Amino acid sequence: MAKSENIYLIGLMGAGKTTIGRLLAKSLKMPFYDSDKIIEDLTGVDIPTIFEFEGEVGFRDREQKALAGLTKLTHVVLATGGGAVIREENRECLKENGFVVYLQCSVDRILERTKRDTQRPLLQTDNPRAKLEQLLIEREPLYLSCADYVVDSGTLQSKAAVKNILQRYRDL
Ligand SMILES: Nc1ncnc2c1ncn2[C@@H]1O[C@H](COP(=O)(O)OP(=O)(O)O)[C@@H](O)[C@H]1O
Ligand SMILES: O=C(O)C1=C[C@@H](OP(=O)(O)O)[C@@H](O)[C@H](O)C1
Ligand SMILES: [Mg+2]
Protein backbone atom coordinates (compact mmCIF):
# COMPACT_ATOMS: atom_id res chain seq x y z
CA MET A 1 0.00 0.00 0.00
CA ALA A 2 1.51 3.29 -1.06
CA LYS A 3 0.58 6.92 -1.50
CA SER A 4 -0.43 7.29 2.15
CA GLU A 5 -3.33 4.86 1.72
CA ASN A 6 -5.53 7.65 0.36
CA ILE A 7 -8.23 7.15 -2.27
CA TYR A 8 -9.06 10.14 -4.47
CA LEU A 9 -12.07 10.15 -6.81
CA ILE A 10 -12.05 12.24 -9.97
CA GLY A 11 -14.46 12.55 -12.90
CA LEU A 12 -17.15 14.74 -14.41
CA MET A 13 -20.07 16.25 -12.50
CA GLY A 14 -22.65 13.57 -11.75
CA ALA A 15 -20.22 10.67 -12.26
CA GLY A 16 -20.81 9.68 -8.63
CA LYS A 17 -17.70 10.91 -6.79
CA THR A 18 -19.57 12.14 -3.73
CA THR A 19 -21.93 9.15 -3.54
CA ILE A 20 -19.33 6.45 -4.20
CA GLY A 21 -16.72 8.20 -2.04
CA ARG A 22 -19.03 8.25 0.96
CA LEU A 23 -19.85 4.54 0.54
CA LEU A 24 -16.20 3.61 0.04
CA ALA A 25 -15.15 5.46 3.19
CA LYS A 26 -17.90 3.73 5.16
CA SER A 27 -16.79 0.28 3.97
CA LEU A 28 -13.18 0.99 4.74
CA LYS A 29 -13.94 2.83 8.01
CA MET A 30 -11.88 5.74 6.71
CA PRO A 31 -12.73 9.44 7.06
CA PHE A 32 -14.53 10.93 4.05
CA TYR A 33 -13.91 14.39 2.64
CA ASP A 34 -15.56 16.16 -0.26
CA SER A 35 -13.64 19.21 -1.44
CA ASP A 36 -16.87 21.00 -2.46
CA LYS A 37 -18.33 20.50 1.02
CA ILE A 38 -15.12 21.77 2.63
CA ILE A 39 -15.22 24.89 0.44
CA GLU A 40 -18.87 25.49 1.34
CA ASP A 41 -18.19 25.01 5.05
CA LEU A 42 -15.21 27.38 4.95
CA THR A 43 -17.03 30.12 3.05
CA GLY A 44 -20.43 29.63 4.68
CA VAL A 45 -22.21 29.79 1.31
CA ASP A 46 -23.06 27.29 -1.40
CA ILE A 47 -21.13 26.79 -4.63
CA PRO A 48 -23.59 28.68 -6.87
CA THR A 49 -23.15 31.71 -4.58
CA ILE A 50 -19.35 31.50 -4.84
CA PHE A 51 -19.63 31.39 -8.64
CA GLU A 52 -22.05 34.32 -8.58
CA PHE A 53 -19.87 36.60 -6.47
CA GLU A 54 -16.33 35.48 -7.33
CA GLY A 55 -16.73 33.83 -10.73
CA GLU A 56 -15.25 30.50 -11.71
CA VAL A 57 -11.70 31.78 -11.08
CA GLY A 58 -12.59 32.63 -7.48
CA PHE A 59 -14.01 29.16 -7.00
CA ARG A 60 -10.92 27.54 -8.59
CA ASP A 61 -8.63 29.49 -6.25
CA ARG A 62 -10.60 28.24 -3.26
CA GLU A 63 -10.61 24.72 -4.69
CA GLN A 64 -6.83 24.75 -5.16
CA LYS A 65 -6.30 25.87 -1.57
CA ALA A 66 -8.69 23.21 -0.28
CA LEU A 67 -7.02 20.45 -2.30
CA ALA A 68 -3.53 21.50 -1.19
CA GLY A 69 -4.69 20.99 2.41
CA LEU A 70 -6.73 17.85 1.86
CA THR A 71 -3.93 16.06 0.02
CA LYS A 72 -1.70 16.48 3.07
CA LEU A 73 -3.99 14.14 5.02
CA THR A 74 -3.28 10.42 5.20
CA HIS A 75 -5.68 7.47 5.14
CA VAL A 76 -8.71 9.32 3.80
CA VAL A 77 -11.21 9.00 0.97
CA LEU A 78 -11.53 12.27 -0.96
CA ALA A 79 -14.21 13.14 -3.51
CA THR A 80 -13.00 16.04 -5.62
CA GLY A 81 -15.10 18.43 -7.72
CA GLY A 82 -15.27 17.67 -11.45
CA GLY A 83 -12.91 20.53 -12.31
CA ALA A 84 -10.18 19.61 -9.83
CA VAL A 85 -7.93 18.35 -12.61
CA ILE A 86 -7.92 21.61 -14.58
CA ARG A 87 -4.98 23.09 -12.67
CA GLU A 88 -1.63 21.39 -12.93
CA GLU A 89 -0.84 22.04 -9.25
CA ASN A 90 -3.94 20.05 -8.28
CA ARG A 91 -3.09 17.20 -10.63
CA GLU A 92 0.36 16.93 -9.08
CA CYS A 93 -1.04 16.91 -5.52
CA LEU A 94 -3.54 14.21 -6.45
CA LYS A 95 -1.07 11.99 -8.31
CA GLU A 96 1.58 12.24 -5.61
CA ASN A 97 -0.55 11.58 -2.59
CA GLY A 98 -3.24 9.04 -3.35
CA PHE A 99 -4.61 6.16 -5.36
CA VAL A 100 -6.54 8.12 -7.99
CA VAL A 101 -9.73 6.56 -9.34
CA TYR A 102 -11.36 8.08 -12.42
CA LEU A 103 -15.11 7.49 -12.44
CA GLN A 104 -15.81 7.40 -16.15
CA CYS A 105 -19.39 8.15 -17.11
CA SER A 106 -21.25 8.92 -20.33
CA VAL A 107 -22.80 12.33 -20.97
CA ASP A 108 -26.25 10.68 -21.39
CA ARG A 109 -26.04 9.12 -17.95
CA ILE A 110 -24.82 12.37 -16.37
CA LEU A 111 -27.72 14.28 -17.93
CA GLU A 112 -30.19 11.78 -16.45
CA ARG A 113 -28.59 12.11 -13.02
CA THR A 114 -28.32 15.88 -12.95
CA LYS A 115 -31.49 16.96 -14.77
CA ARG A 116 -33.16 18.38 -11.65
CA ASP A 117 -29.95 19.71 -10.10
CA THR A 118 -29.56 23.41 -9.28
CA GLN A 119 -26.25 23.24 -7.41
CA ARG A 120 -23.90 22.88 -10.38
CA PRO A 121 -23.52 26.34 -11.93
CA LEU A 122 -21.76 25.03 -15.04
CA LEU A 123 -24.88 23.04 -15.96
CA GLN A 124 -27.35 25.91 -15.50
CA THR A 125 -27.38 26.61 -19.22
CA ASP A 126 -29.84 26.15 -22.08
CA ASN A 127 -27.77 23.31 -23.43
CA PRO A 128 -26.22 21.23 -20.62
CA ARG A 129 -25.50 18.42 -23.10
CA ALA A 130 -23.24 20.64 -25.21
CA LYS A 131 -21.52 21.90 -22.06
CA LEU A 132 -20.85 18.39 -20.78
CA GLU A 133 -19.62 17.23 -24.18
CA GLN A 134 -17.19 20.15 -24.27
CA LEU A 135 -16.02 19.47 -20.70
CA LEU A 136 -15.49 15.80 -21.49
CA ILE A 137 -13.30 16.65 -24.49
CA GLU A 138 -11.26 19.13 -22.44
CA ARG A 139 -10.98 17.05 -19.30
CA GLU A 140 -10.89 13.38 -20.29
CA PRO A 141 -7.15 13.51 -21.14
CA LEU A 142 -6.52 15.19 -17.78
CA TYR A 143 -8.56 12.61 -15.86
CA LEU A 144 -6.72 9.80 -17.63
CA SER A 145 -3.33 11.41 -17.00
CA CYS A 146 -4.00 11.39 -13.23
CA ALA A 147 -5.76 8.05 -12.93
CA ASP A 148 -4.26 4.93 -11.37
CA TYR A 149 -7.51 3.12 -12.04
CA VAL A 150 -10.63 3.71 -14.16
CA VAL A 151 -14.13 2.54 -13.22
CA ASP A 152 -17.24 2.79 -15.39
CA SER A 153 -19.59 4.50 -12.95
CA GLY A 154 -22.11 5.09 -15.73
CA THR A 155 -22.96 1.41 -16.11
CA LEU A 156 -22.19 0.20 -12.60
CA GLN A 157 -24.56 1.05 -9.78
CA SER A 158 -22.86 2.76 -6.85
CA LYS A 159 -22.52 -0.39 -4.72
CA ALA A 160 -20.99 -2.34 -7.61
CA ALA A 161 -18.56 0.48 -8.31
CA VAL A 162 -17.54 0.48 -4.64
CA LYS A 163 -16.98 -3.28 -4.72
CA ASN A 164 -14.86 -2.95 -7.84
CA ILE A 165 -12.69 -0.19 -6.32
CA LEU A 166 -12.32 -2.08 -3.04
CA GLN A 167 -11.04 -5.18 -4.83
CA ARG A 168 -8.39 -3.14 -6.63
CA TYR A 169 -7.43 -1.11 -3.54
CA ARG A 170 -7.04 -4.19 -1.37
CA ASP A 171 -4.73 -5.74 -3.99
CA LEU A 172 -2.35 -2.79 -3.86
N1 LIG B 1 -23.19 4.66 -9.93
C1 LIG B 1 -24.35 5.32 -9.84
N2 LIG B 1 -25.47 4.78 -10.28
C2 LIG B 1 -26.64 5.45 -10.24
N3 LIG B 1 -26.78 6.71 -9.75
C3 LIG B 1 -25.71 7.31 -9.27
C4 LIG B 1 -24.43 6.66 -9.30
N4 LIG B 1 -23.53 7.51 -8.76
C5 LIG B 1 -24.22 8.64 -8.44
N5 LIG B 1 -25.52 8.52 -8.73
C6 LIG B 1 -26.54 9.57 -8.55
O1 LIG B 1 -26.17 10.65 -9.42
C7 LIG B 1 -26.29 11.91 -8.76
C8 LIG B 1 -24.97 12.64 -8.76
O2 LIG B 1 -24.04 11.92 -7.96
P1 LIG B 1 -22.87 12.63 -7.16
O3 LIG B 1 -22.32 11.58 -6.24
O4 LIG B 1 -23.32 13.90 -6.55
O5 LIG B 1 -21.83 12.93 -8.34
P2 LIG B 1 -20.54 13.83 -8.35
O6 LIG B 1 -20.07 14.05 -6.94
O7 LIG B 1 -19.55 13.07 -9.18
O8 LIG B 1 -20.95 15.10 -9.03
C9 LIG B 1 -26.86 11.59 -7.36
O9 LIG B 1 -28.24 11.77 -7.41
C10 LIG B 1 -26.52 10.14 -7.13
O10 LIG B 1 -27.46 9.51 -6.31
O1 LIG C 1 -17.02 20.14 -12.97
C1 LIG C 1 -16.88 21.23 -12.36
O2 LIG C 1 -16.18 22.16 -12.81
C2 LIG C 1 -17.56 21.41 -11.05
C3 LIG C 1 -18.04 20.30 -10.39
C4 LIG C 1 -18.77 20.38 -9.11
O3 LIG C 1 -18.53 19.20 -8.33
P1 LIG C 1 -19.14 17.76 -8.71
O4 LIG C 1 -18.25 17.17 -9.77
O5 LIG C 1 -19.10 16.98 -7.44
O6 LIG C 1 -20.53 17.98 -9.21
C5 LIG C 1 -18.33 21.62 -8.34
O7 LIG C 1 -16.98 21.50 -7.93
C6 LIG C 1 -18.48 22.85 -9.20
O8 LIG C 1 -19.85 23.03 -9.49
C7 LIG C 1 -17.66 22.78 -10.48
MG1 LIG D 1 -19.66 15.79 -5.81
Coordinates of N, CA and C and ligand atoms in Angstrom, one line a residue:
M1 N 0.9 -1.2 0.0 CA 0.0 0.0 0.0 C 0.9 1.2 0.0
A2 N 0.7 2.1 -1.0 CA 1.5 3.3 -1.1 C 0.7 4.5 -1.0
K3 N 1.3 5.6 -1.4 CA 0.6 6.9 -1.5 C -0.3 7.2 -0.3
S4 N 0.2 6.9 0.9 CA -0.4 7.3 2.1 C -1.8 6.7 2.3
E5 N -2.1 5.6 1.6 CA -3.3 4.9 1.7 C -4.6 5.7 1.4
N6 N -4.4 6.8 0.7 CA -5.5 7.7 0.4 C -6.2 7.2 -0.9
I7 N -7.5 7.4 -1.0 CA -8.2 7.2 -2.3 C -8.8 8.5 -2.7
Y8 N -8.5 8.9 -3.9 CA -9.1 10.1 -4.5 C -9.9 9.8 -5.7
L9 N -11.1 10.4 -5.7 CA -12.1 10.2 -6.8 C -12.1 11.4 -7.7
I10 N -12.0 11.1 -9.0 CA -12.1 12.2 -10.0 C -13.1 11.8 -11.1
G11 N -13.5 12.8 -11.8 CA -14.5 12.6 -12.9 C -15.4 13.7 -13.0
L12 N -16.2 13.6 -14.1 CA -17.2 14.7 -14.4 C -18.2 14.9 -13.4
M13 N -18.9 16.0 -13.3 CA -20.1 16.2 -12.5 C -21.1 15.1 -12.7
G14 N -21.6 14.6 -11.6 CA -22.7 13.6 -11.7 C -22.1 12.2 -12.0
A15 N -20.8 12.0 -12.0 CA -20.2 10.7 -12.3 C -20.4 9.8 -11.0
G16 N -20.6 10.5 -9.9 CA -20.8 9.7 -8.6 C -19.7 9.8 -7.6
K17 N -18.8 10.8 -7.7 CA -17.7 10.9 -6.8 C -18.1 11.0 -5.3
T18 N -19.1 11.9 -5.1 CA -19.6 12.1 -3.7 C -20.3 10.9 -3.2
T19 N -21.2 10.3 -4.0 CA -21.9 9.2 -3.5 C -21.0 7.9 -3.3
I20 N -20.2 7.6 -4.3 CA -19.3 6.5 -4.2 C -18.2 6.7 -3.1
G21 N -17.7 7.9 -3.1 CA -16.7 8.2 -2.0 C -17.2 8.0 -0.6
R22 N -18.4 8.4 -0.4 CA -19.0 8.2 1.0 C -19.2 6.8 1.3
L23 N -19.7 6.0 0.3 CA -19.9 4.5 0.5 C -18.5 3.8 0.7
L24 N -17.5 4.2 -0.1 CA -16.2 3.6 0.0 C -15.6 3.8 1.4
A25 N -15.7 5.1 1.9 CA -15.2 5.5 3.2 C -15.8 4.7 4.3
K26 N -17.2 4.5 4.2 CA -17.9 3.7 5.2 C -17.4 2.3 5.2
S27 N -17.3 1.7 4.0 CA -16.8 0.3 4.0 C -15.4 0.1 4.6
L28 N -14.6 1.1 4.3 CA -13.2 1.0 4.7 C -13.0 1.6 6.1
K29 N -14.0 2.1 6.7 CA -13.9 2.8 8.0 C -12.8 3.9 8.0
M30 N -12.8 4.6 6.9 CA -11.9 5.7 6.7 C -12.7 7.1 6.7
P31 N -12.0 8.2 7.1 CA -12.7 9.4 7.1 C -13.0 9.8 5.6
F32 N -14.2 10.5 5.4 CA -14.5 10.9 4.1 C -14.5 12.5 4.0
Y33 N -13.9 13.0 2.9 CA -13.9 14.4 2.6 C -14.4 14.6 1.2
D34 N -15.1 15.7 1.1 CA -15.6 16.2 -0.3 C -15.1 17.6 -0.4
S35 N -14.2 17.9 -1.4 CA -13.6 19.2 -1.4 C -14.7 20.3 -1.6
D36 N -15.8 20.0 -2.3 CA -16.9 21.0 -2.5 C -17.5 21.3 -1.1
K37 N -17.7 20.3 -0.3 CA -18.3 20.5 1.0 C -17.4 21.3 1.9
I38 N -16.1 21.0 1.8 CA -15.1 21.8 2.6 C -15.1 23.3 2.2
I39 N -15.2 23.5 0.9 CA -15.2 24.9 0.4 C -16.5 25.6 0.9
E40 N -17.6 24.9 0.9 CA -18.9 25.5 1.3 C -18.8 25.7 2.8
D41 N -18.3 24.8 3.6 CA -18.2 25.0 5.0 C -17.3 26.2 5.4
L42 N -16.2 26.3 4.7 CA -15.2 27.4 5.0 C -15.8 28.8 4.6
T43 N -16.5 28.8 3.5 CA -17.0 30.1 3.0 C -18.4 30.5 3.7
G44 N -19.1 29.4 4.1 CA -20.4 29.6 4.7 C -21.5 29.9 3.6
V45 N -21.2 29.7 2.4 CA -22.2 29.8 1.3 C -22.1 28.6 0.4
D46 N -23.1 28.4 -0.5 CA -23.1 27.3 -1.4 C -22.3 27.6 -2.7
I47 N -22.0 26.6 -3.5 CA -21.1 26.8 -4.6 C -21.7 27.8 -5.7
P48 N -23.0 27.7 -5.9 CA -23.6 28.7 -6.9 C -23.3 30.1 -6.4
T49 N -23.4 30.4 -5.1 CA -23.2 31.7 -4.6 C -21.7 32.1 -4.8
I50 N -20.8 31.2 -4.6 CA -19.4 31.5 -4.8 C -19.1 31.9 -6.3
F51 N -19.7 31.1 -7.2 CA -19.6 31.4 -8.6 C -20.2 32.8 -8.9
E52 N -21.4 33.1 -8.3 CA -22.1 34.3 -8.6 C -21.2 35.5 -8.2
F53 N -20.6 35.4 -7.0 CA -19.9 36.6 -6.5 C -18.4 36.7 -6.9
E54 N -17.8 35.5 -7.1 CA -16.3 35.5 -7.3 C -16.0 34.9 -8.7
G55 N -17.0 34.4 -9.4 CA -16.7 33.8 -10.7 C -16.1 32.5 -10.6
E56 N -15.9 31.8 -11.8 CA -15.2 30.5 -11.7 C -13.8 30.6 -11.2
V57 N -13.1 31.7 -11.5 CA -11.7 31.8 -11.1 C -11.6 31.8 -9.6
G58 N -12.6 32.6 -8.9 CA -12.6 32.6 -7.5 C -12.8 31.3 -6.9
F59 N -13.7 30.5 -7.5 CA -14.0 29.2 -7.0 C -12.8 28.3 -7.2
R60 N -12.1 28.4 -8.3 CA -10.9 27.5 -8.6 C -9.8 27.9 -7.6
D61 N -9.7 29.1 -7.2 CA -8.6 29.5 -6.2 C -8.9 28.8 -4.9
R62 N -10.2 28.9 -4.5 CA -10.6 28.2 -3.3 C -10.4 26.7 -3.3
E63 N -10.7 26.2 -4.5 CA -10.6 24.7 -4.7 C -9.1 24.3 -4.6
Q64 N -8.3 25.1 -5.2 CA -6.8 24.8 -5.2 C -6.3 24.8 -3.7
K65 N -6.7 25.8 -3.0 CA -6.3 25.9 -1.6 C -6.8 24.7 -0.8
A66 N -8.1 24.3 -1.0 CA -8.7 23.2 -0.3 C -8.0 21.9 -0.6
L67 N -7.7 21.7 -1.9 CA -7.0 20.4 -2.3 C -5.6 20.4 -1.8
A68 N -4.9 21.5 -1.7 CA -3.5 21.5 -1.2 C -3.6 21.0 0.3
G69 N -4.6 21.4 1.0 CA -4.7 21.0 2.4 C -5.1 19.5 2.5
L70 N -6.2 19.2 1.8 CA -6.7 17.8 1.9 C -5.8 16.8 1.4
T71 N -4.9 17.1 0.5 CA -3.9 16.1 0.0 C -2.7 15.9 1.0
K72 N -2.7 16.7 2.0 CA -1.7 16.5 3.1 C -2.2 15.4 4.1
L73 N -3.5 15.1 4.1 CA -4.0 14.1 5.0 C -3.6 12.7 4.6
T74 N -3.6 11.8 5.5 CA -3.3 10.4 5.2 C -4.5 9.6 5.6
H75 N -4.6 8.5 4.8 CA -5.7 7.5 5.1 C -7.1 8.1 5.1
V76 N -7.4 8.7 4.0 CA -8.7 9.3 3.8 C -9.2 9.0 2.4
V77 N -10.6 9.1 2.3 CA -11.2 9.0 1.0 C -11.6 10.4 0.6
L78 N -11.2 10.9 -0.6 CA -11.5 12.3 -1.0 C -12.3 12.3 -2.3
A79 N -13.5 12.9 -2.3 CA -14.2 13.1 -3.5 C -13.9 14.6 -3.9
T80 N -13.3 14.7 -5.1 CA -13.0 16.0 -5.6 C -14.2 16.6 -6.4
G81 N -14.1 17.9 -6.8 CA -15.1 18.4 -7.7 C -14.6 18.1 -9.1
G82 N -15.6 18.1 -10.1 CA -15.3 17.7 -11.4 C -14.1 18.5 -12.1
G83 N -13.9 19.7 -11.7 CA -12.9 20.5 -12.3 C -11.6 20.5 -11.6
A84 N -11.4 19.6 -10.6 CA -10.2 19.6 -9.8 C -8.9 19.4 -10.7
V85 N -9.1 18.7 -11.8 CA -7.9 18.3 -12.6 C -7.5 19.5 -13.6
I86 N -8.2 20.6 -13.6 CA -7.9 21.6 -14.6 C -6.5 22.2 -14.3
R87 N -6.3 22.5 -13.0 CA -5.0 23.1 -12.7 C -3.9 22.1 -12.4
E88 N -2.7 22.3 -13.0 CA -1.6 21.4 -12.9 C -1.2 21.1 -11.5
E89 N -1.2 22.2 -10.7 CA -0.8 22.0 -9.2 C -1.7 21.0 -8.6
N90 N -3.0 21.0 -8.9 CA -3.9 20.1 -8.3 C -3.6 18.6 -8.8
R91 N -3.4 18.5 -10.1 CA -3.1 17.2 -10.6 C -1.9 16.6 -9.9
E92 N -0.9 17.4 -9.7 CA 0.4 16.9 -9.1 C 0.1 16.5 -7.7
C93 N -0.7 17.3 -6.9 CA -1.0 16.9 -5.5 C -1.8 15.6 -5.5
L94 N -2.7 15.4 -6.4 CA -3.5 14.2 -6.4 C -2.7 13.0 -6.8
K95 N -1.9 13.1 -7.8 CA -1.1 12.0 -8.3 C 0.0 11.6 -7.3
E96 N 0.5 12.5 -6.6 CA 1.6 12.2 -5.6 C 1.1 11.6 -4.3
N97 N -0.1 11.9 -4.0 CA -0.6 11.6 -2.6 C -1.7 10.5 -2.4
G98 N -2.2 10.0 -3.5 CA -3.2 9.0 -3.4 C -3.4 8.1 -4.5
F99 N -4.2 7.1 -4.3 CA -4.6 6.2 -5.4 C -5.8 6.8 -6.1
V100 N -5.6 7.3 -7.3 CA -6.5 8.1 -8.0 C -7.5 7.3 -8.9
V101 N -8.8 7.3 -8.6 CA -9.7 6.6 -9.3 C -10.6 7.5 -10.2
Y102 N -10.5 7.3 -11.5 CA -11.4 8.1 -12.4 C -12.7 7.4 -12.6
L103 N -13.8 8.0 -12.2 CA -15.1 7.5 -12.4 C -15.6 8.0 -13.8
Q104 N -15.5 7.1 -14.8 CA -15.8 7.4 -16.1 C -17.3 7.2 -16.4
C105 N -17.9 8.2 -17.0 CA -19.4 8.1 -17.1 C -19.8 8.9 -18.4
S106 N -20.8 8.3 -19.1 CA -21.2 8.9 -20.3 C -22.0 10.2 -20.1
V107 N -22.0 11.1 -21.1 CA -22.8 12.3 -21.0 C -24.3 12.0 -20.8
D108 N -24.8 11.0 -21.5 CA -26.2 10.7 -21.4 C -26.6 10.4 -19.9
R109 N -25.8 9.5 -19.3 CA -26.0 9.1 -17.9 C -25.9 10.3 -17.0
I110 N -25.0 11.2 -17.2 CA -24.8 12.4 -16.4 C -26.0 13.3 -16.5
L111 N -26.5 13.4 -17.7 CA -27.7 14.3 -17.9 C -28.9 13.7 -17.2
E112 N -29.1 12.4 -17.2 CA -30.2 11.8 -16.4 C -30.1 12.1 -15.0
R113 N -28.8 12.0 -14.5 CA -28.6 12.1 -13.0 C -28.7 13.5 -12.5
T114 N -28.4 14.5 -13.4 CA -28.3 15.9 -13.0 C -29.5 16.7 -13.5
K115 N -30.5 16.1 -14.1 CA -31.5 17.0 -14.8 C -32.3 17.9 -13.8
R116 N -32.4 17.5 -12.6 CA -33.2 18.4 -11.7 C -32.2 19.2 -10.7
D117 N -30.9 19.1 -11.0 CA -29.9 19.7 -10.1 C -29.9 21.2 -10.3
T118 N -29.7 21.9 -9.2 CA -29.6 23.4 -9.3 C -28.2 23.9 -8.7
Q119 N -27.5 22.9 -8.2 CA -26.2 23.2 -7.4 C -25.0 23.2 -8.3
R120 N -25.1 22.9 -9.5 CA -23.9 22.9 -10.4 C -24.0 24.0 -11.4
P121 N -23.4 25.1 -11.1 CA -23.5 26.3 -11.9 C -23.2 26.1 -13.4
L122 N -22.2 25.2 -13.6 CA -21.8 25.0 -15.0 C -22.8 24.3 -15.9
L123 N -23.8 23.7 -15.2 CA -24.9 23.0 -16.0 C -26.2 23.9 -16.1
Q124 N -26.1 25.1 -15.4 CA -27.3 25.9 -15.5 C -27.3 26.7 -16.8
T125 N -27.5 26.0 -17.9 CA -27.4 26.6 -19.2 C -28.5 26.0 -20.1
D126 N -28.8 26.7 -21.2 CA -29.8 26.2 -22.1 C -29.5 24.8 -22.7
N127 N -28.2 24.5 -22.8 CA -27.8 23.3 -23.4 C -26.7 22.6 -22.6
P128 N -27.2 21.9 -21.5 CA -26.2 21.2 -20.6 C -25.5 20.1 -21.4
R129 N -26.2 19.5 -22.4 CA -25.5 18.4 -23.1 C -24.3 18.9 -23.8
A130 N -24.4 20.1 -24.5 CA -23.2 20.6 -25.2 C -22.1 21.0 -24.2
K131 N -22.5 21.5 -23.1 CA -21.5 21.9 -22.1 C -20.8 20.7 -21.6
L132 N -21.5 19.6 -21.3 CA -20.9 18.4 -20.8 C -20.0 17.8 -21.9
E133 N -20.4 17.8 -23.1 CA -19.6 17.2 -24.2 C -18.3 18.0 -24.3
Q134 N -18.4 19.3 -24.2 CA -17.2 20.1 -24.3 C -16.3 19.9 -23.1
L135 N -16.8 19.7 -21.9 CA -16.0 19.5 -20.7 C -15.3 18.1 -20.8
L136 N -16.1 17.1 -21.4 CA -15.5 15.8 -21.5 C -14.3 15.8 -22.4
I137 N -14.4 16.6 -23.5 CA -13.3 16.6 -24.5 C -12.1 17.3 -23.8
E138 N -12.4 18.4 -23.1 CA -11.3 19.1 -22.4 C -10.6 18.3 -21.3
R139 N -11.5 17.6 -20.5 CA -11.0 17.1 -19.3 C -10.6 15.6 -19.4
E140 N -11.2 14.8 -20.3 CA -10.9 13.4 -20.3 C -9.4 13.1 -20.3
P141 N -8.6 13.8 -21.2 CA -7.1 13.5 -21.1 C -6.5 13.8 -19.8
L142 N -7.1 14.8 -19.1 CA -6.5 15.2 -17.8 C -6.9 14.1 -16.7
Y143 N -8.2 13.7 -16.8 CA -8.6 12.6 -15.9 C -7.7 11.4 -16.1
L144 N -7.5 11.0 -17.4 CA -6.7 9.8 -17.6 C -5.3 10.0 -17.2
S145 N -4.7 11.2 -17.3 CA -3.3 11.4 -17.0 C -3.1 11.3 -15.5
C146 N -4.1 11.5 -14.7 CA -4.0 11.4 -13.2 C -4.3 10.0 -12.7
A147 N -5.1 9.2 -13.5 CA -5.8 8.0 -12.9 C -4.8 6.9 -12.7
D148 N -4.9 6.2 -11.6 CA -4.3 4.9 -11.4 C -5.2 3.8 -11.8
Y149 N -6.5 4.2 -11.8 CA -7.5 3.1 -12.0 C -8.8 3.8 -12.6
V150 N -9.4 3.1 -13.5 CA -10.6 3.7 -14.2 C -11.8 2.8 -13.9
V151 N -12.9 3.3 -13.5 CA -14.1 2.5 -13.2 C -15.3 3.2 -14.0
D152 N -16.1 2.3 -14.6 CA -17.2 2.8 -15.4 C -18.4 3.0 -14.4
S153 N -18.5 4.2 -13.9 CA -19.6 4.5 -13.0 C -20.9 4.9 -13.7
G154 N -20.9 4.9 -15.0 CA -22.1 5.1 -15.7 C -22.9 3.8 -15.8
T155 N -22.3 2.7 -16.0 CA -23.0 1.4 -16.1 C -23.1 0.8 -14.8
L156 N -22.1 0.9 -13.9 CA -22.2 0.2 -12.6 C -23.0 1.0 -11.6
Q157 N -23.9 0.4 -10.9 CA -24.6 1.1 -9.8 C -23.5 1.4 -8.7
S158 N -23.9 2.3 -7.8 CA -22.9 2.8 -6.8 C -22.2 1.6 -6.0
K159 N -23.1 0.7 -5.6 CA -22.5 -0.4 -4.7 C -21.6 -1.3 -5.5
A160 N -21.9 -1.5 -6.8 CA -21.0 -2.3 -7.6 C -19.7 -1.6 -7.9
A161 N -19.8 -0.3 -8.1 CA -18.6 0.5 -8.3 C -17.7 0.4 -7.1
V162 N -18.3 0.5 -5.9 CA -17.5 0.5 -4.6 C -16.8 -0.9 -4.5
K163 N -17.6 -1.9 -4.8 CA -17.0 -3.3 -4.7 C -15.8 -3.4 -5.6
N164 N -15.9 -2.9 -6.8 CA -14.9 -2.9 -7.8 C -13.6 -2.2 -7.3
I165 N -13.8 -1.0 -6.8 CA -12.7 -0.2 -6.3 C -12.0 -0.9 -5.1
L166 N -12.9 -1.4 -4.2 CA -12.3 -2.1 -3.0 C -11.4 -3.2 -3.4
Q167 N -11.9 -4.0 -4.4 CA -11.0 -5.2 -4.8 C -9.7 -4.7 -5.3
R168 N -9.7 -3.7 -6.1 CA -8.4 -3.1 -6.6 C -7.5 -2.5 -5.5
Y169 N -8.2 -1.8 -4.6 CA -7.4 -1.1 -3.5 C -6.8 -2.1 -2.6
R170 N -7.5 -3.2 -2.3 CA -7.0 -4.2 -1.4 C -5.9 -5.0 -2.0
D171 N -5.8 -5.0 -3.3 CA -4.7 -5.7 -4.0 C -3.5 -4.9 -4.0
L172 N -3.5 -3.7 -3.7 CA -2.3 -2.8 -3.9 C -1.2 -3.2 -3.0
Ligands
LIG1 N1 -23.2 4.7 -9.9 C1 -24.4 5.3 -9.8 N2 -25.5 4.8 -10.3 C2 -26.6 5.4 -10.2 N3 -26.8 6.7 -9.7 C3 -25.7 7.3 -9.3 C4 -24.4 6.7 -9.3 N4 -23.5 7.5 -8.8 C5 -24.2 8.6 -8.4 N5 -25.5 8.5 -8.7 C6 -26.5 9.6 -8.5 O1 -26.2 10.7 -9.4 C7 -26.3 11.9 -8.8 C8 -25.0 12.6 -8.8 O2 -24.0 11.9 -8.0 P1 -22.9 12.6 -7.2 O3 -22.3 11.6 -6.2 O4 -23.3 13.9 -6.5 O5 -21.8 12.9 -8.3 P2 -20.5 13.8 -8.3 O6 -20.1 14.0 -6.9 O7 -19.5 13.1 -9.2 O8 -21.0 15.1 -9.0 C9 -26.9 11.6 -7.4 O9 -28.2 11.8 -7.4 C10 -26.5 10.1 -7.1 O10 -27.5 9.5 -6.3
LIG2 O1 -17.0 20.1 -13.0 C1 -16.9 21.2 -12.4 O2 -16.2 22.2 -12.8 C2 -17.6 21.4 -11.1 C3 -18.0 20.3 -10.4 C4 -18.8 20.4 -9.1 O3 -18.5 19.2 -8.3 P1 -19.1 17.8 -8.7 O4 -18.2 17.2 -9.8 O5 -19.1 17.0 -7.4 O6 -20.5 18.0 -9.2 C5 -18.3 21.6 -8.3 O7 -17.0 21.5 -7.9 C6 -18.5 22.9 -9.2 O8 -19.9 23.0 -9.5 C7 -17.7 22.8 -10.5
MG3 MG -19.7 15.8 -5.8

